[in-house]
mmCIF file with all atom_site columns, C-alpha atoms in Angstrom:
data_model
loop_
_atom_site.group_PDB
_atom_site.id
_atom_site.type_symbol
_atom_site.label_atom_id
_atom_site.label_alt_id
_atom_site.label_comp_id
_atom_site.label_asym_id
_atom_site.label_entity_id
_atom_site.label_seq_id
_atom_site.pdbx_PDB_ins_code
_atom_site.Cartn_x
_atom_site.Cartn_y
_atom_site.Cartn_z
_atom_site.occupancy
_atom_site.B_iso_or_equiv
_atom_site.pdbx_formal_charge
_atom_site.auth_seq_id
_atom_site.auth_comp_id
_atom_site.auth_asym_id
_atom_site.auth_atom_id
_atom_site.pdbx_PDB_model_num
ATOM 1  C CA . UNK A 1 1  ? 87.993 54.439 -163.057 1.00 52.00 ? 230 UNK A CA 1
ATOM 2  C CA . UNK A 1 2  ? 88.311 51.192 -164.956 1.00 59.00 ? 231 UNK A CA 1
ATOM 3  C CA . UNK A 1 3  ? 89.024 51.238 -168.678 1.00 72.00 ? 232 UNK A CA 1
ATOM 4  C CA . UNK A 1 4  ? 86.719 48.211 -168.871 1.00 87.00 ? 233 UNK A CA 1
ATOM 5  C CA . UNK A 1 5  ? 83.603 50.071 -167.777 1.00 93.00 ? 234 UNK A CA 1
ATOM 6  C CA . UNK A 1 6  ? 81.095 52.359 -169.406 1.00 95.00 ? 235 UNK A CA 1
ATOM 7  C CA . UNK A 1 7  ? 82.316 55.153 -167.135 1.00 91.00 ? 236 UNK A CA 1
ATOM 8  C CA . UNK A 1 8  ? 85.357 55.430 -169.413 1.00 94.00 ? 237 UNK A CA 1
ATOM 9  C CA . UNK A 1 9  ? 83.056 56.559 -172.258 1.00 95.00 ? 238 UNK A CA 1
ATOM 10 C CA . UNK A 1 10 ? 83.734 53.442 -174.327 1.00 96.00 ? 239 UNK A CA 1
ATOM 11 C CA . UNK A 1 11 ? 81.604 50.302 -174.170 1.00 97.00 ? 240 UNK A CA 1
ATOM 12 C CA . UNK A 1 12 ? 83.594 47.241 -173.000 1.00 96.00 ? 241 UNK A CA 1
ATOM 13 C CA . UNK A 1 13 ? 81.200 44.938 -174.902 1.00 96.00 ? 242 UNK A CA 1
ATOM 14 C CA . UNK A 1 14 ? 81.012 46.487 -178.389 1.00 97.00 ? 243 UNK A CA 1
ATOM 15 C CA . UNK A 1 15 ? 83.713 49.236 -178.267 1.00 96.00 ? 244 UNK A CA 1
ATOM 16 C CA . UNK A 1 16 ? 81.202 51.979 -179.182 1.00 97.00 ? 245 UNK A CA 1
ATOM 17 C CA . UNK A 1 17 ? 81.628 55.533 -177.919 1.00 97.00 ? 246 UNK A CA 1
ATOM 18 C CA . UNK A 1 18 ? 77.832 56.002 -177.801 1.00 97.00 ? 247 UNK A CA 1
ATOM 19 C CA . UNK A 1 19 ? 77.732 55.918 -173.998 1.00 97.00 ? 248 UNK A CA 1
ATOM 20 C CA . UNK A 1 20 ? 75.330 58.066 -171.981 1.00 95.00 ? 249 UNK A CA 1
ATOM 21 C CA . UNK A 1 21 ? 74.825 58.594 -168.243 1.00 90.00 ? 250 UNK A CA 1
ATOM 22 C CA . UNK A 1 22 ? 72.259 60.008 -165.872 1.00 80.00 ? 251 UNK A CA 1
ATOM 23 C CA . UNK A 1 23 ? 74.856 60.898 -163.227 1.00 71.00 ? 252 UNK A CA 1
ATOM 24 C CA . UNK A 1 24 ? 73.986 64.614 -163.386 1.00 66.00 ? 253 UNK A CA 1
ATOM 25 C CA . UNK A 1 25 ? 70.194 64.063 -163.472 1.00 63.00 ? 254 UNK A CA 1
ATOM 26 C CA . UNK A 1 26 ? 67.814 64.150 -160.523 1.00 62.00 ? 255 UNK A CA 1
ATOM 27 C CA . UNK A 1 27 ? 67.368 60.588 -159.271 1.00 57.00 ? 256 UNK A CA 1
ATOM 28 C CA . UNK A 1 28 ? 63.880 59.157 -159.063 1.00 58.00 ? 257 UNK A CA 1
ATOM 29 C CA . UNK A 1 29 ? 62.259 55.746 -159.327 1.00 57.00 ? 258 UNK A CA 1
ATOM 30 C CA . UNK A 1 30 ? 63.084 52.448 -157.690 1.00 57.00 ? 259 UNK A CA 1
ATOM 31 C CA . UNK A 1 31 ? 65.512 51.362 -160.412 1.00 62.00 ? 260 UNK A CA 1
ATOM 32 C CA . UNK A 1 32 ? 68.074 53.948 -159.305 1.00 74.00 ? 261 UNK A CA 1
ATOM 33 C CA . UNK A 1 33 ? 68.008 53.144 -155.592 1.00 80.00 ? 262 UNK A CA 1
ATOM 34 C CA . UNK A 1 34 ? 69.657 50.504 -153.439 1.00 81.00 ? 263 UNK A CA 1
ATOM 35 C CA . UNK A 1 35 ? 67.947 50.163 -150.058 1.00 82.00 ? 264 UNK A CA 1
ATOM 36 C CA . UNK A 1 36 ? 70.562 49.899 -147.301 1.00 85.00 ? 265 UNK A CA 1
ATOM 37 C CA . UNK A 1 37 ? 68.250 50.054 -144.283 1.00 83.00 ? 266 UNK A CA 1
ATOM 38 C CA . UNK A 1 38 ? 64.571 50.904 -143.937 1.00 83.00 ? 267 UNK A CA 1
ATOM 39 C CA . UNK A 1 39 ? 65.509 54.610 -143.813 1.00 84.00 ? 268 UNK A CA 1
ATOM 40 C CA . UNK A 1 40 ? 68.840 54.801 -145.696 1.00 84.00 ? 269 UNK A CA 1
ATOM 41 C CA . UNK A 1 41 ? 69.395 54.303 -149.418 1.00 85.00 ? 270 UNK A CA 1
ATOM 42 C CA . UNK A 1 42 ? 72.007 54.839 -152.098 1.00 87.00 ? 271 UNK A CA 1
ATOM 43 C CA . UNK A 1 43 ? 71.176 56.539 -155.384 1.00 85.00 ? 272 UNK A CA 1
ATOM 44 C CA . UNK A 1 44 ? 73.019 54.976 -158.323 1.00 88.00 ? 273 UNK A CA 1
ATOM 45 C CA . UNK A 1 45 ? 74.640 56.499 -161.388 1.00 88.00 ? 274 UNK A CA 1
ATOM 46 C CA . UNK A 1 46 ? 73.542 54.595 -164.507 1.00 89.00 ? 275 UNK A CA 1
ATOM 47 C CA . UNK A 1 47 ? 75.445 54.257 -167.779 1.00 93.00 ? 276 UNK A CA 1
ATOM 48 C CA . UNK A 1 48 ? 74.128 52.841 -171.058 1.00 95.00 ? 277 UNK A CA 1
ATOM 49 C CA . UNK A 1 49 ? 75.618 52.038 -174.437 1.00 97.00 ? 278 UNK A CA 1
ATOM 50 C CA . UNK A 1 50 ? 72.977 52.916 -176.991 1.00 97.00 ? 279 UNK A CA 1
ATOM 51 C CA . UNK A 1 51 ? 74.730 50.847 -179.661 1.00 98.00 ? 280 UNK A CA 1
ATOM 52 C CA . UNK A 1 52 ? 74.391 47.449 -177.969 1.00 98.00 ? 281 UNK A CA 1
ATOM 53 C CA . UNK A 1 53 ? 72.187 48.141 -174.911 1.00 97.00 ? 282 UNK A CA 1
ATOM 54 C CA . UNK A 1 54 ? 74.754 47.185 -172.276 1.00 97.00 ? 283 UNK A CA 1
ATOM 55 C CA . UNK A 1 55 ? 74.184 48.979 -168.956 1.00 95.00 ? 284 UNK A CA 1
ATOM 56 C CA . UNK A 1 56 ? 76.126 49.462 -165.715 1.00 94.00 ? 285 UNK A CA 1
ATOM 57 C CA . UNK A 1 57 ? 75.157 51.029 -162.409 1.00 91.00 ? 286 UNK A CA 1
ATOM 58 C CA . UNK A 1 58 ? 77.676 52.473 -159.978 1.00 91.00 ? 287 UNK A CA 1
ATOM 59 C CA . UNK A 1 59 ? 77.613 53.880 -156.475 1.00 89.00 ? 288 UNK A CA 1
ATOM 60 C CA . UNK A 1 60 ? 78.811 57.510 -156.651 1.00 87.00 ? 289 UNK A CA 1
ATOM 61 C CA . UNK A 1 61 ? 82.311 58.158 -155.239 1.00 88.00 ? 290 UNK A CA 1
ATOM 62 C CA . UNK A 1 62 ? 81.017 60.400 -152.427 1.00 89.00 ? 291 UNK A CA 1
ATOM 63 C CA . UNK A 1 63 ? 78.775 57.566 -151.205 1.00 89.00 ? 292 UNK A CA 1
ATOM 64 C CA . UNK A 1 64 ? 81.686 55.092 -151.256 1.00 90.00 ? 293 UNK A CA 1
ATOM 65 C CA . UNK A 1 65 ? 83.637 57.425 -148.971 1.00 93.00 ? 294 UNK A CA 1
ATOM 66 C CA . UNK A 1 66 ? 80.775 57.560 -146.419 1.00 92.00 ? 295 UNK A CA 1
ATOM 67 C CA . UNK A 1 67 ? 82.072 55.063 -143.839 1.00 93.00 ? 296 UNK A CA 1
ATOM 68 C CA . UNK A 1 68 ? 78.763 54.897 -141.928 1.00 91.00 ? 297 UNK A CA 1
ATOM 69 C CA . UNK A 1 69 ? 76.835 54.145 -145.095 1.00 91.00 ? 298 UNK A CA 1
ATOM 70 C CA . UNK A 1 70 ? 79.289 51.482 -146.266 1.00 91.00 ? 299 UNK A CA 1
ATOM 71 C CA . UNK A 1 71 ? 79.232 49.952 -142.782 1.00 93.00 ? 300 UNK A CA 1
ATOM 72 C CA . UNK A 1 72 ? 75.445 49.623 -143.061 1.00 90.00 ? 301 UNK A CA 1
ATOM 73 C CA . UNK A 1 73 ? 75.805 47.931 -146.458 1.00 90.00 ? 302 UNK A CA 1
ATOM 74 C CA . UNK A 1 74 ? 78.222 45.416 -144.900 1.00 91.00 ? 303 UNK A CA 1
ATOM 75 C CA . UNK A 1 75 ? 75.781 44.779 -142.034 1.00 90.00 ? 304 UNK A CA 1
ATOM 76 C CA . UNK A 1 76 ? 72.700 44.300 -144.219 1.00 86.00 ? 305 UNK A CA 1
ATOM 77 C CA . UNK A 1 77 ? 74.036 42.689 -147.409 1.00 86.00 ? 306 UNK A CA 1
ATOM 78 C CA . UNK A 1 78 ? 75.693 39.306 -147.930 1.00 90.00 ? 307 UNK A CA 1
ATOM 79 C CA . UNK A 1 79 ? 79.290 39.213 -149.144 1.00 91.00 ? 308 UNK A CA 1
ATOM 80 C CA . UNK A 1 80 ? 79.753 37.182 -152.319 1.00 92.00 ? 309 UNK A CA 1
ATOM 81 C CA . UNK A 1 81 ? 82.282 34.403 -151.796 1.00 91.00 ? 310 UNK A CA 1
ATOM 82 C CA . UNK A 1 82 ? 84.718 33.998 -154.657 1.00 81.00 ? 311 UNK A CA 1
#
């Protein structure tokens, strides 16, 4: 886990500790879903700093370890060139 992310419990933008997450809540709504294929999707964990409004969304660790799922992401998404 990066120290420069909301997942650390401290906002990297304003340094507040007023960080909240929905990672233990039931996921619903399009905002929390990344479509991978027409039948496969990833539910995201969202984090928000209520002091400055900064938000981050992360793929849960168990999803990142799913090689078939990640393979589908690589097939259907474009890699960003840096």
